[in-house]
Tab-separated table of C-alpha atoms in Angstrom:
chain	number	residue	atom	x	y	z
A	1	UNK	CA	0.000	0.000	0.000
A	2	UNK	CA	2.722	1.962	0.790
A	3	UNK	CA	4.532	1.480	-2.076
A	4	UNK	CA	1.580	2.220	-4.180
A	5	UNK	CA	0.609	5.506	-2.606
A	6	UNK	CA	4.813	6.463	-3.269
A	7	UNK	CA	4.318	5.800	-6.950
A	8	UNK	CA	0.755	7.898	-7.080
A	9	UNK	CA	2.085	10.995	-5.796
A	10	UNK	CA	5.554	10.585	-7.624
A	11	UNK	CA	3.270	10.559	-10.692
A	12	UNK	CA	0.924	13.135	-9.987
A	13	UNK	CA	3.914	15.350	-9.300
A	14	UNK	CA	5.328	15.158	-12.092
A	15	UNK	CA	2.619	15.588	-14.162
A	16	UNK	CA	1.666	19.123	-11.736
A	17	UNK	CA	5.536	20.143	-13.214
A	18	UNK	CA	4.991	19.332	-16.418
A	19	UNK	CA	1.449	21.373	-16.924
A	20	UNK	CA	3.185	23.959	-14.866
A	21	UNK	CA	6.387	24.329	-17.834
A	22	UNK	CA	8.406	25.861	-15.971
A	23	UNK	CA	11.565	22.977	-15.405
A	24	UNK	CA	12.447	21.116	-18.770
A	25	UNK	CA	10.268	18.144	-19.338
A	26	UNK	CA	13.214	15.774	-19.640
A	27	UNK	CA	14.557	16.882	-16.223
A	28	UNK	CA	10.938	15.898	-14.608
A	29	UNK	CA	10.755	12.660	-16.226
A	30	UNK	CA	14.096	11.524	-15.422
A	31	UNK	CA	13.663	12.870	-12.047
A	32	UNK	CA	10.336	10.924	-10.944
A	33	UNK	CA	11.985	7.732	-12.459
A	34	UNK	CA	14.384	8.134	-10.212
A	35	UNK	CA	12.522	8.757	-7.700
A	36	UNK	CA	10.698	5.965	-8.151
A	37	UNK	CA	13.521	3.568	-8.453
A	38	UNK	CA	14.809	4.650	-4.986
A	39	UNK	CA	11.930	4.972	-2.911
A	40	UNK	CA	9.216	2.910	-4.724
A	41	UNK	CA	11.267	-0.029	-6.393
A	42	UNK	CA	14.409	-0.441	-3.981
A	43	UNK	CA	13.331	0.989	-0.101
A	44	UNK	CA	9.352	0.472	-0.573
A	45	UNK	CA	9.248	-3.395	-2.310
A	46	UNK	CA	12.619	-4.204	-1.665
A	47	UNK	CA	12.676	-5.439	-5.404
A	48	UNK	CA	15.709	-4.886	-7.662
A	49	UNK	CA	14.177	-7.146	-10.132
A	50	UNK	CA	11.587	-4.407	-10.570
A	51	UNK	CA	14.554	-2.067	-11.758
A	52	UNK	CA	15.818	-4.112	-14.424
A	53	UNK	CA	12.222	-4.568	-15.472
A	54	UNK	CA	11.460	-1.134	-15.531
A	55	UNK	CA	14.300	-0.487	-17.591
A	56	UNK	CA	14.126	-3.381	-19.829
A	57	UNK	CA	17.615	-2.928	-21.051
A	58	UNK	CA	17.238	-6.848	-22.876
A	59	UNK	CA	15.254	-5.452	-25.334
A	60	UNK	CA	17.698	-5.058	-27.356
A	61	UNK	CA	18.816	-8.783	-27.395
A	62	UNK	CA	15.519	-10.290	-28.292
A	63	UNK	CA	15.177	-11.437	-31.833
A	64	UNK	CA	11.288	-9.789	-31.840
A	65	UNK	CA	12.884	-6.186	-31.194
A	66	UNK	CA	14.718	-6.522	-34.665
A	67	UNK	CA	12.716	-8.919	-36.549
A	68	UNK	CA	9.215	-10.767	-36.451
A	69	UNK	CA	6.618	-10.556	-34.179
A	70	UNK	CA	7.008	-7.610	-31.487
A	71	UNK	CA	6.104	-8.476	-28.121
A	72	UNK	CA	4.490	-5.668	-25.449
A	73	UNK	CA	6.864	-5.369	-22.589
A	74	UNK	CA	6.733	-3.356	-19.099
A	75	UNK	CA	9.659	-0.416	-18.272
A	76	UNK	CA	10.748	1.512	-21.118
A	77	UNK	CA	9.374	1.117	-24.381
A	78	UNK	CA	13.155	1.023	-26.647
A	79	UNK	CA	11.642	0.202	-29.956
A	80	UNK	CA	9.305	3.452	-29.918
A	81	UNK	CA	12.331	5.841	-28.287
A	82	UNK	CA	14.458	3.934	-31.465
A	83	UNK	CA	12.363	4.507	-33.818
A	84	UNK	CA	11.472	7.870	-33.314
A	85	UNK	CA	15.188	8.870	-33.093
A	86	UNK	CA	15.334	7.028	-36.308
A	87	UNK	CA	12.322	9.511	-37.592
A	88	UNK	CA	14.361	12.304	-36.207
A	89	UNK	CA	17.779	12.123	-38.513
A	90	UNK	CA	15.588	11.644	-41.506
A	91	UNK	CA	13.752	14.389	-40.876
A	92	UNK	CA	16.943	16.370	-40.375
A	93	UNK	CA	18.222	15.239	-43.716
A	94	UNK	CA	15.003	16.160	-45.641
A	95	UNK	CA	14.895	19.559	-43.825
A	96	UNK	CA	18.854	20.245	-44.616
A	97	UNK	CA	18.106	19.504	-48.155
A	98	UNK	CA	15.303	22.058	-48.387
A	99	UNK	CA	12.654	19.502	-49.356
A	100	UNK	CA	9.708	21.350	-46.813
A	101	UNK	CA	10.594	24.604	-48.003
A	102	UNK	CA	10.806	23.319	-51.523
A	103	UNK	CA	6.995	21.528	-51.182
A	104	UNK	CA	5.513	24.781	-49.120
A	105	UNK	CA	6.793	27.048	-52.200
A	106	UNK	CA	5.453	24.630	-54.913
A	107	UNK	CA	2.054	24.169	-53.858
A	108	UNK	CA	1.741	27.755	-53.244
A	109	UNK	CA	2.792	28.384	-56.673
A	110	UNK	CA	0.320	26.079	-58.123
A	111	UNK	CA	-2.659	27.525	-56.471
A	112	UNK	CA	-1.483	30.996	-58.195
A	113	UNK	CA	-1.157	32.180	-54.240
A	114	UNK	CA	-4.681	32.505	-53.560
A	115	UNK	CA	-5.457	32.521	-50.328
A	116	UNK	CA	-8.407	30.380	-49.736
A	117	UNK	CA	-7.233	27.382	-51.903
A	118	UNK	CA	-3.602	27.893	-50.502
A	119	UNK	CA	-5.250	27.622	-46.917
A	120	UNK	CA	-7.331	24.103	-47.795
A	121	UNK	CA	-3.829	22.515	-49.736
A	122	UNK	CA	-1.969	23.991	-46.363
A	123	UNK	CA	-4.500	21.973	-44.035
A	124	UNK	CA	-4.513	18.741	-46.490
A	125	UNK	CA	-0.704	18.845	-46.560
A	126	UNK	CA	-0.136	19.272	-42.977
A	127	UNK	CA	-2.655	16.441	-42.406
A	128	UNK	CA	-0.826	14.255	-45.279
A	129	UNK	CA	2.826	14.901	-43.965
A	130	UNK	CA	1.729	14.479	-40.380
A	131	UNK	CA	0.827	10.907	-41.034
A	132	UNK	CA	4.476	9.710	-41.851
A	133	UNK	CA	6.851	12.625	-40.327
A	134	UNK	CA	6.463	13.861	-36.513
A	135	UNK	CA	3.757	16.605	-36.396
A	136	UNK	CA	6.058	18.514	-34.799
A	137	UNK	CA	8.257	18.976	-37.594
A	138	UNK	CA	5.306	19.756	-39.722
A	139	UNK	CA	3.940	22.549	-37.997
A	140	UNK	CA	7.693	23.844	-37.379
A	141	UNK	CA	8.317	24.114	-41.405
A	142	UNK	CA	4.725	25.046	-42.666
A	143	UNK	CA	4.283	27.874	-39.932
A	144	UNK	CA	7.515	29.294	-40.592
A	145	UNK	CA	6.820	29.351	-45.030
A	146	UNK	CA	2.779	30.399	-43.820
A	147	UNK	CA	4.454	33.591	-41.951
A	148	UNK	CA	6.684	33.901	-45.146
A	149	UNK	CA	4.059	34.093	-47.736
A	150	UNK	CA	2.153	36.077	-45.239
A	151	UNK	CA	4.015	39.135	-45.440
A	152	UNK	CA	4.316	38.904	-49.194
A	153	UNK	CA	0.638	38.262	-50.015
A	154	UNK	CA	-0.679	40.632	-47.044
A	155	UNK	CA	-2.638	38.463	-45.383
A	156	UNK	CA	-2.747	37.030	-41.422
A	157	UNK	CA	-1.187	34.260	-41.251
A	158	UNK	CA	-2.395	33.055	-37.819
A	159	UNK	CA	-6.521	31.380	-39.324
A	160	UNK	CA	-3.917	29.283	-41.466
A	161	UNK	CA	-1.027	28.361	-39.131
A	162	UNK	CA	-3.817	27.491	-36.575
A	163	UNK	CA	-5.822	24.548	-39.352
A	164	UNK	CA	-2.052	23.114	-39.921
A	165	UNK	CA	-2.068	22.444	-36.139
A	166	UNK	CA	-5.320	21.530	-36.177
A	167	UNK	CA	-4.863	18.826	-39.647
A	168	UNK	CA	-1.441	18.445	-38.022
A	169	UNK	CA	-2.840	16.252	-35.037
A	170	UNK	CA	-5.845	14.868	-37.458
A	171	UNK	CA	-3.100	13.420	-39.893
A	172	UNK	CA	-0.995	11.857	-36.966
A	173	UNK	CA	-3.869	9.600	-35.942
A	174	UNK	CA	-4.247	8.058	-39.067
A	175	UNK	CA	-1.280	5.918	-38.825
A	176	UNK	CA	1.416	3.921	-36.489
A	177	UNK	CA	4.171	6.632	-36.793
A	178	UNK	CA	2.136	9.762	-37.038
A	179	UNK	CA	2.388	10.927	-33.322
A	180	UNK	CA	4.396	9.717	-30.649
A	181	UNK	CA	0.899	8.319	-28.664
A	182	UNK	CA	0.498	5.862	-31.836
A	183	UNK	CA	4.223	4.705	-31.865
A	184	UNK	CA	3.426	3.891	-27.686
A	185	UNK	CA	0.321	2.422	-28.981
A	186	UNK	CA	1.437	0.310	-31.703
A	187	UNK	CA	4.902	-1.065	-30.312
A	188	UNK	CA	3.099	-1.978	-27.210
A	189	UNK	CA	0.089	-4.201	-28.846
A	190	UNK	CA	1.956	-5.310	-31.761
A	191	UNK	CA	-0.221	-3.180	-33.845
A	192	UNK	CA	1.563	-2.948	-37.682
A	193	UNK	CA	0.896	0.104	-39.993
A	194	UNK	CA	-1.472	-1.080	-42.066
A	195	UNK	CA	-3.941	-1.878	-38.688
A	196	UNK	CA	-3.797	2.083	-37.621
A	197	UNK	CA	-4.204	2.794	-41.576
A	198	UNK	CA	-7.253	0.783	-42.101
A	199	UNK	CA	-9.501	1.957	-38.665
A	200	UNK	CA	-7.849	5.236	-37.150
A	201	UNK	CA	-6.933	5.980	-41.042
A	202	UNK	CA	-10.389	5.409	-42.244
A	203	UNK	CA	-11.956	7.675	-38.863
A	204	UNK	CA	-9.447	10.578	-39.698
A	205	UNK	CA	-10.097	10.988	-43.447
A	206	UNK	CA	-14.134	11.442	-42.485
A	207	UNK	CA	-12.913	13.703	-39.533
A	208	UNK	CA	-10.476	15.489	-42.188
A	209	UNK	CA	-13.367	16.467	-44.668
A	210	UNK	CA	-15.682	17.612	-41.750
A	211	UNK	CA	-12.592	19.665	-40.529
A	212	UNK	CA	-11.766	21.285	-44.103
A	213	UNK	CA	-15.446	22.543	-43.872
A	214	UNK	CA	-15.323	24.028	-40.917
A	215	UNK	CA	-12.392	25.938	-41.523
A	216	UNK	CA	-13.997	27.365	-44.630
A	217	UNK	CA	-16.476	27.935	-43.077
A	218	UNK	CA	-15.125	29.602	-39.545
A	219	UNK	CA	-11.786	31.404	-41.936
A	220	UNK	CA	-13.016	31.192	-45.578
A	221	UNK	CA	-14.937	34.210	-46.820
A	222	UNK	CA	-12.668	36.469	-44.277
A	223	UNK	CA	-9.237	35.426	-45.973
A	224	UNK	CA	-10.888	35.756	-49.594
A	225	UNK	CA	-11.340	39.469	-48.708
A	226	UNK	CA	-7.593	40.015	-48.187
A	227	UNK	CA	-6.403	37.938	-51.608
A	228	UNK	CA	-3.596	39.935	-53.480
A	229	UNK	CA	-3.743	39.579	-57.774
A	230	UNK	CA	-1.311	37.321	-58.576
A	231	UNK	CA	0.112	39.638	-60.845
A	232	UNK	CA	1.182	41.605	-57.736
A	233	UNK	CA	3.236	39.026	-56.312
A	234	UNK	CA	7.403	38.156	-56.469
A	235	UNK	CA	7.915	34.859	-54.582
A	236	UNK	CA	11.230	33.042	-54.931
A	237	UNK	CA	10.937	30.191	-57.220
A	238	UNK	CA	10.669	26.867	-54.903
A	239	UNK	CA	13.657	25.865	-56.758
A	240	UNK	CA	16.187	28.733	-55.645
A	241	UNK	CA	15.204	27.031	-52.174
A	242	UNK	CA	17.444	22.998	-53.217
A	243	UNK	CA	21.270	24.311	-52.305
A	244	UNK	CA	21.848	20.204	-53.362
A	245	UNK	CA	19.821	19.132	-55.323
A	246	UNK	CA	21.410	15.332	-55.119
A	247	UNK	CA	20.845	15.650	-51.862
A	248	UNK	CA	17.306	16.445	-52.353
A	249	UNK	CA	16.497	13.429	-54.550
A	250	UNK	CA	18.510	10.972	-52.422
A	251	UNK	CA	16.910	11.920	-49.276
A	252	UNK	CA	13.244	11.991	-50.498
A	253	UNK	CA	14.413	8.570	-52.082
A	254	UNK	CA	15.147	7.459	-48.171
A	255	UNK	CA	11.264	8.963	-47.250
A	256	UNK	CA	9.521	7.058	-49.880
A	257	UNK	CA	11.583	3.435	-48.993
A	258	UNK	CA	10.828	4.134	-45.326
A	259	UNK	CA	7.169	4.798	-46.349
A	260	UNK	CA	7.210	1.344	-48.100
A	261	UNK	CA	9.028	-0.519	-45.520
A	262	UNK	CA	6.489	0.889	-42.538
A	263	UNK	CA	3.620	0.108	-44.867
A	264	UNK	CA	5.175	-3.506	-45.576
A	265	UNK	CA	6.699	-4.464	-41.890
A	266	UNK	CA	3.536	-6.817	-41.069
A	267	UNK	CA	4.493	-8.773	-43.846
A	268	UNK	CA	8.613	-8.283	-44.133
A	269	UNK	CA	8.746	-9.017	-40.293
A	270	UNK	CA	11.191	-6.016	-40.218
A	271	UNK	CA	10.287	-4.160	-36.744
A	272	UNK	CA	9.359	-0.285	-36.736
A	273	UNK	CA	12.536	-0.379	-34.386
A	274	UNK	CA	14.571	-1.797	-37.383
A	275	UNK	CA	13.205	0.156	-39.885
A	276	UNK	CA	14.398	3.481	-37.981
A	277	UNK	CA	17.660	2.781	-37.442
A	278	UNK	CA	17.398	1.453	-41.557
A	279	UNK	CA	16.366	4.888	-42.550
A	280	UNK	CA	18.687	6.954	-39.692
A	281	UNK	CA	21.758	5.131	-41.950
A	282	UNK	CA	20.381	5.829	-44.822
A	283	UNK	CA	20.075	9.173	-43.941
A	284	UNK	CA	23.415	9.772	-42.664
A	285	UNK	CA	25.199	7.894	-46.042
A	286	UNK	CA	23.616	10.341	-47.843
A	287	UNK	CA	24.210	13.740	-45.807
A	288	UNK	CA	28.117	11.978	-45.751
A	289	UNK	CA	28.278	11.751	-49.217
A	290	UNK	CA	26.831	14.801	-50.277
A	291	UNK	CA	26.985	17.576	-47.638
A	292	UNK	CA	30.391	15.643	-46.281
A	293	UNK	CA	31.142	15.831	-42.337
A	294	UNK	CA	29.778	19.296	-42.100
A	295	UNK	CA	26.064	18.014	-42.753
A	296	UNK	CA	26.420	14.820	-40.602
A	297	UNK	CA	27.380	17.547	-37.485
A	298	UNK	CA	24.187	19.372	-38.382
A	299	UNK	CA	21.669	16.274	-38.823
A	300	UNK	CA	23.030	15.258	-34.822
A	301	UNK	CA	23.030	18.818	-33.575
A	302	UNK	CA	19.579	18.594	-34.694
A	303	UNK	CA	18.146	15.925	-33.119
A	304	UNK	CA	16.339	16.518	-29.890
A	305	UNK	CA	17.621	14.644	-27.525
A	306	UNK	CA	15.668	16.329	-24.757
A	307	UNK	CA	12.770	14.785	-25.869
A	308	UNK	CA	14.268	11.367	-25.900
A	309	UNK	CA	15.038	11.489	-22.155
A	310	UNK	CA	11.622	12.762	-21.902
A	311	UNK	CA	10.568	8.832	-23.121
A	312	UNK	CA	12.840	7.034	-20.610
A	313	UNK	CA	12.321	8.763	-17.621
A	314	UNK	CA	8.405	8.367	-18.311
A	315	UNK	CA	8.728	4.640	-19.208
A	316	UNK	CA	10.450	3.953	-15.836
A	317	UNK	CA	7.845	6.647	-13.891
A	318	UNK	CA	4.911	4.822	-15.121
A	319	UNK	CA	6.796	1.201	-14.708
A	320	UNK	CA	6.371	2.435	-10.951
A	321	UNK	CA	2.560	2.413	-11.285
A	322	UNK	CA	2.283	-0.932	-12.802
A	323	UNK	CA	4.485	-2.723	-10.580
A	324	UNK	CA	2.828	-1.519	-7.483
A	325	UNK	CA	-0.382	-2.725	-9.132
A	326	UNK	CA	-2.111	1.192	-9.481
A	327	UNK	CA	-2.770	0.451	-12.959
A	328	UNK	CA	-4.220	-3.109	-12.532
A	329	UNK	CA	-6.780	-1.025	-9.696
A	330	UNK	CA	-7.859	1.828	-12.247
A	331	UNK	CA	-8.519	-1.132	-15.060
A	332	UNK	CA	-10.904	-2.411	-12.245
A	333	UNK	CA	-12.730	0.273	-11.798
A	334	UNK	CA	-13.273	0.795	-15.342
A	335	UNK	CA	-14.601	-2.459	-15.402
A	336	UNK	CA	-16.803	-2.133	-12.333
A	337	UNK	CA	-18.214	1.065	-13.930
A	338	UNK	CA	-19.156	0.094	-17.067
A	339	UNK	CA	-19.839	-3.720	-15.868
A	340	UNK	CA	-17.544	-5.029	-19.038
A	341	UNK	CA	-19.673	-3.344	-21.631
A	342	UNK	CA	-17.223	-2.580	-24.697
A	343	UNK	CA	-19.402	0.932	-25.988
A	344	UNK	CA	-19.374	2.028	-22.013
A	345	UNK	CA	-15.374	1.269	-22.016
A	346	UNK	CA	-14.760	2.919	-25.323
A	347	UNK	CA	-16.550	5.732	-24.763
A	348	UNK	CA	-14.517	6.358	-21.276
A	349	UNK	CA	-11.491	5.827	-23.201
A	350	UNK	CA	-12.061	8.115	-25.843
A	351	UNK	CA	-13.359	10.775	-24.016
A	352	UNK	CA	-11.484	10.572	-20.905
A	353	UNK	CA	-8.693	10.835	-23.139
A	354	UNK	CA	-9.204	13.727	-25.197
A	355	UNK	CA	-10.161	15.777	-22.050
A	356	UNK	CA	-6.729	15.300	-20.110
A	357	UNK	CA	-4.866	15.799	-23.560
A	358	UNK	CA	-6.720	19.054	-23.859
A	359	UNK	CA	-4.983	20.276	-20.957
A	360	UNK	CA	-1.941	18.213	-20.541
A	361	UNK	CA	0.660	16.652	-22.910
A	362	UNK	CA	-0.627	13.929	-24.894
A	363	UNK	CA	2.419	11.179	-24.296
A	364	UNK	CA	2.542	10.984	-20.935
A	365	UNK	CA	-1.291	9.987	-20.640
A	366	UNK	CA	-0.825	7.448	-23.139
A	367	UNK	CA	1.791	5.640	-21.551
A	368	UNK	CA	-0.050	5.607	-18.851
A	369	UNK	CA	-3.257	3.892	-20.329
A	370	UNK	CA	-0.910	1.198	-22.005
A	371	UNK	CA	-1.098	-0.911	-19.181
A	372	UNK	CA	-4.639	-0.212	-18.286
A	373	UNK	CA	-5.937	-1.158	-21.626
A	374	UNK	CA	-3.887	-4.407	-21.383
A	375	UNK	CA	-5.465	-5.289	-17.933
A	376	UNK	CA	-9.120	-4.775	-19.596
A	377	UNK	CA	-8.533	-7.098	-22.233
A	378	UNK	CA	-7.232	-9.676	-20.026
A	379	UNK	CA	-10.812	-9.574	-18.734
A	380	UNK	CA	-12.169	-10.426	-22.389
A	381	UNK	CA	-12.641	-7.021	-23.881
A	382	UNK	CA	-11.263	-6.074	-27.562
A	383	UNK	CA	-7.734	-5.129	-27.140
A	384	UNK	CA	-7.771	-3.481	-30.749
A	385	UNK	CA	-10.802	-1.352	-30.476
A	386	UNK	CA	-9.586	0.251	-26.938
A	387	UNK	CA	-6.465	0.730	-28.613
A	388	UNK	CA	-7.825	2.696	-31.799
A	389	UNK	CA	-10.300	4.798	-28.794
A	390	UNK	CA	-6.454	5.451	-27.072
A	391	UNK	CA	-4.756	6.212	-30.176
A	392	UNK	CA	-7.328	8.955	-31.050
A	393	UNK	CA	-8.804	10.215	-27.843
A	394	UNK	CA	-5.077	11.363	-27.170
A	395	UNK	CA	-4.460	12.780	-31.101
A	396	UNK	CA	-7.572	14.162	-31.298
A	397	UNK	CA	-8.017	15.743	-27.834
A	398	UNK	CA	-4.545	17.300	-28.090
A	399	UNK	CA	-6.125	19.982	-30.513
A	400	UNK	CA	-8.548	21.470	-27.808
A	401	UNK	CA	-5.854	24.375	-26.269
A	402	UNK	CA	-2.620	25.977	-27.319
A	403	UNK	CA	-0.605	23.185	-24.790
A	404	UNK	CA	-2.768	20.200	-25.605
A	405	UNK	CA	0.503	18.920	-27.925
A	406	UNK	CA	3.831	19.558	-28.717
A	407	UNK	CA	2.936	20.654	-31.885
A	408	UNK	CA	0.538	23.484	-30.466
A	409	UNK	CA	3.031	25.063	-28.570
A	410	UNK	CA	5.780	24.959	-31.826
A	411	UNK	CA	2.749	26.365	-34.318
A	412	UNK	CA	1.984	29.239	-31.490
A	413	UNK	CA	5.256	30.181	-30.745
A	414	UNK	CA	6.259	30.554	-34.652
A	415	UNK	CA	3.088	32.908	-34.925
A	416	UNK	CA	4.408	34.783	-31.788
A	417	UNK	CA	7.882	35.545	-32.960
A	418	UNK	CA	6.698	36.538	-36.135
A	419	UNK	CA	4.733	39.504	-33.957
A	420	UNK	CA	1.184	37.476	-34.622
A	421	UNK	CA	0.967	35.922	-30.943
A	422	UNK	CA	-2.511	33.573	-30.625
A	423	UNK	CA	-4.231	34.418	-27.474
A	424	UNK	CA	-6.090	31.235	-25.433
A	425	UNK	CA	-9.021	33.322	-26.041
A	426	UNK	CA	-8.600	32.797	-30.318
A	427	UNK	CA	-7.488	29.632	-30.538
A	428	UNK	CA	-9.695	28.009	-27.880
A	429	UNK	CA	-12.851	29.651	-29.487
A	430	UNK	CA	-11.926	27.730	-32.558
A	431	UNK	CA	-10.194	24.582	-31.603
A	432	UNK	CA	-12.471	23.495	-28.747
A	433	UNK	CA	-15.668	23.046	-31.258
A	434	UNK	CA	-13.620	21.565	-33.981
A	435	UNK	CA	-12.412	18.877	-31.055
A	436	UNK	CA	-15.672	18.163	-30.040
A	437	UNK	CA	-16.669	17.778	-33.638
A	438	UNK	CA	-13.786	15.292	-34.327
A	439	UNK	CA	-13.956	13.556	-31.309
A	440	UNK	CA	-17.271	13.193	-31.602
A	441	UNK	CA	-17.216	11.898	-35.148
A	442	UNK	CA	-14.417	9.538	-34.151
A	443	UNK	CA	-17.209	8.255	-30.720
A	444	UNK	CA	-19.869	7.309	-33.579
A	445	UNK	CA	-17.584	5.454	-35.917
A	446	UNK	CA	-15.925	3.360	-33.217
A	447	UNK	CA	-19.627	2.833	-31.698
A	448	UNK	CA	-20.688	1.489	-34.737
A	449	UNK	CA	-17.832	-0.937	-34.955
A	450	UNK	CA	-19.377	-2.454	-31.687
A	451	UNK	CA	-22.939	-2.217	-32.114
C-alpha cells in the first residue's frame, strides 16, 4: 500500500511540473523515475528485479525487437524511443536539403497564391505529412513558409497556421508513426501500420473532410477578402530554395523506402525499431556523401535529444505504477463502472482521453493507459478497439488548447515571434468546437464498430 501511494504521488507530481512548464520536461521525467527507483522499487518493495524490469535494457537482445513478431513489454518502451530517433535524422536530412521549403513554395505556386485554396492545400498537406513525419516537424516548417508568404501576399497568417495544427494532429492519428501516442500504442500491442491505416486511417479521413469545412467555413470568406492579384506578387521560385539538389532526390528517395518498408513491416517481419535505425543510416550515407562531415554535425546537432530522455524517464515513472499494481486497480474500476460493456469502455477511453490531452501533454497519458488497456482485455474485452479509442482520444483531444501537444506550442510560438501571438481566447474559441466535432465523429464510428 505503501509502495503504491509512493508511486501515485511521484506521478501526480510530475505531471503538476509538467502542466506547470516551468523545469524542462526531460529533467521531470528523469527525475520521478528516479525517484521511483529509490523509494518505490528499492526501499518500498525491496525489489531490484523491478529495476531491471522497468528499464528493460534486454530489449535489445531479443530477436522480436529486430525482426518478427514484437512483443508488449513493461519499463521503457526502446523500440518506440528507437524509432522515433530514427524519424528524427531523416527528418533532419530532408529539412537540410530544403525539401519542406521546396513543397511549401510549390504548392503555393500552383494555387497561383490565392489565399483560400492555398489555406485548404496547407491543411490537407499538414494532415498528409503528419501521417508519416512527426507533427512537430510539420507545424515547425509550414508555420515558418505560412508567416513567409504572409508578409508577401498581405494576409494574417495566424486562421492558417492554426488549421495546420489543427490537420497536423488529425493526420498523426491516421497511422502507427504519425504521433508519438500511436508509436506507444502500436509497439506496445503489436499493432503494424497497415492496422492504424485501415480503422484510425479510415476515422481521420471522415474527420479530415468535416474539418476542411469548418475551416472554410469559420476562416473562408474572411481570408478571400484580403487575396492579393497574382500579378502583384514576387515569390522566390521553390527551386532557388534545393542548395543540393542530389541531396534532395537521395533523401526523399530514403522517405519514400521508409514509407514502403512501414507500410510492408507486417508482412517483411522487419520491426518499426529496425526500420528506424534502416532509414537513420540511410540518412546519414547520404548527408556523408553529399553535404560531407559538415552536414552529418548538423543532422546530430539537430536531433532533440531532450525529448528522448523525456521517453525514458516516463517509461520507468509509469513502470512504478504498474508494478505496485495502481494500474491493474484503475482497469478495475473501469470495469466495475461500465460492468464489461465494450461501448461504455470505449466511450470512457475516448473521451477521458481527449479531455486530459486538452490540458496536458498527450504522451505521458498514453503511456499511462498502455497498461490499463492491457489489464481490460485480459478480462475479455477487444484489445484493438480500446487501442484505436487510445490512439485517437489522445491525437484528437490534443487539438482542444494551445498546450494540448507539442505541436501546439511549436505552431503558437512561430506565430508569436513573427509579432502574430494567438491568445487562449482565439485559438480556444476555434479549436475546442472543432475537437468536439472530431472527437465526436471519431465516438460514432468506433460505436458502430461495436454495435
Amino acid at each position: 500500500m505503501v509502495a503504491q501511494i509512493l508511486a501515485g504521488i511521484i506521478f501526480v507530481s510530475m505531471f503538476v511540473l509538467i502542466v506547470i512548464d516551468k523545469i524542462p520536461r526531460h529533467i521531470i521525467t528523469l527525475s520521478s523515475a528516479l525517484l521511483v527507483i529509490v523509494f518505490v522499487f528499492l526501499l518500498c518493495m525491496r525489489d531490484s528485479a523491478a529495476v531491471w524490469r522497468s528499464l528493460n535494457l534486454g530489449a535489445f537482445t531479443h530477436l522480436g525487437f529486430w525482426y518478427g513478431a514484437e512483443e508488449g513489454s513493461t519499463g521503457v518502451n526502446w523500440a518506440t524511443i528507437t524509432f522515433i530517433l530514427g524519424m528524427m535524422i531523416m527528418v533532419e536530412g530532408l529539412g537540410l536539403s530544403g525539401f519542406f521549403r521546396w513543397l511549401c513554395l510549390t504548392l503555393a505556386k500552383l494555387v497561383h497564391y490565392r489565399i483560400v485554396p492555398l489555406l485548404v492545400s496547407f491543411m490537407i498537406m499538414s494532415g498528409v505529412l503528419a501521417m508519416f513525419i512527426d507533427s512537430i516537424t510539420v507545424v515547425l516548417f509550414l508555420a515558418t513558409v505560412t508567416v513567409e508568404l504572409s508578409q508577401l501576399l498581405k494576409f494574417d497568417p495566424v486562421p492558417m497556421i492554426m488549421t495546420e495544427i489543427f490537420c497536423a494532429n488529425l493526420g498523426g492519428s491516421a497511422t502507427m508513426c504519425g504521433d508519438p501516442p500511436n508509436i506507444i500504442v502500436g509497439t506496445s500491442f503489436g499493432l503494424t501500420f497497415g492496422d492504424f491505416l485501415t480503422n484510425t486511417g479510415v476515422i481521420a479521413l471522415i474527420c479530415m473532410v468535416f474539418t476542411v469545412l469548418y475551416f472554410l467555413l469559420v476562416f473562408g470568406r474572411k481570408m478571400k477578402k484580403n487575396e492579393v492579384h497574382a500579378s502583384e506578387i514576387s515569390c522566390p521560385d521553390p527551386n532557388s530554395v534545393v542548395e543540393h539538389w542530389p541531396a534532395f532526390y537521395m533523401c526523399l528517395g530514403v522517405f519514400l523506402i521508409t514509407i514502403v518498408l512501414l507500410v510492408t513491416h507486417a508482412s517483411t517481419g522487419l520491426s518499426v525499431a529496425t526500420i528506424g535505425v534502416l532509414s537513420a543510416v540511410m540518412t546519414i550515407l547520404v548527408i556523408l556523401i553529399t553535404f560531407r562531415g559538415e552536414g552529418v554535425k548538423k543532422i546530430f546537432k539537430g536531433i532533440d535529444y531532450h525529448t528522448l530522455l523525456f521517453f525514458v524517464g516516463l517509461f520507468v515513472t509509469v513502470s512504478g505504477l504498474e508494478e505496485t499494481g495502481v494500474l491493474e486497480l484503475i482497469a478495475n474500476l473501469i470495469e466495475d463502472i461500465t460492468g464489461g460493456n465494450i461501448a461504455m469502455v470505449i466511450t470512457i477511453i475516448l473521451v477521458m482521453s481527449a479531455m486530459f490531452s486538452a490540458l496536458v501533454d498527450n504522451i505521458p497519458f498514453a503511456a499511462t493507459m498502455i497498461p490499463v488497456v492491457r489489464s481490460l482485455a485480459t478480462q475479455g474485452l477487444d484489445l484493438h478497439i480500446m487501442a484505436w479509442a487510445l490512439s485517437l482520444g489522445t491525437d484528437l483531444g490534443g487539438n482542444a488548447t494551445p498546450i494540448g501537444a507539442s505541436a501546439n506550442v511549436v505552431g503558437t510560438s512561430v506565430s508569436a515571434k513573427s509579432g502574430h501571438p494567438i491568445t487562449w481566447g482565439r485559438y480556444c474559441k476555434v479549436a475546442v468546437p472543432g475537437t468536439i466535432m472530431v472527437v465526436g465523429i471519431s465516438l460514432v464510428c468506433l460505436l458502430l464498430r461495436v454495435i
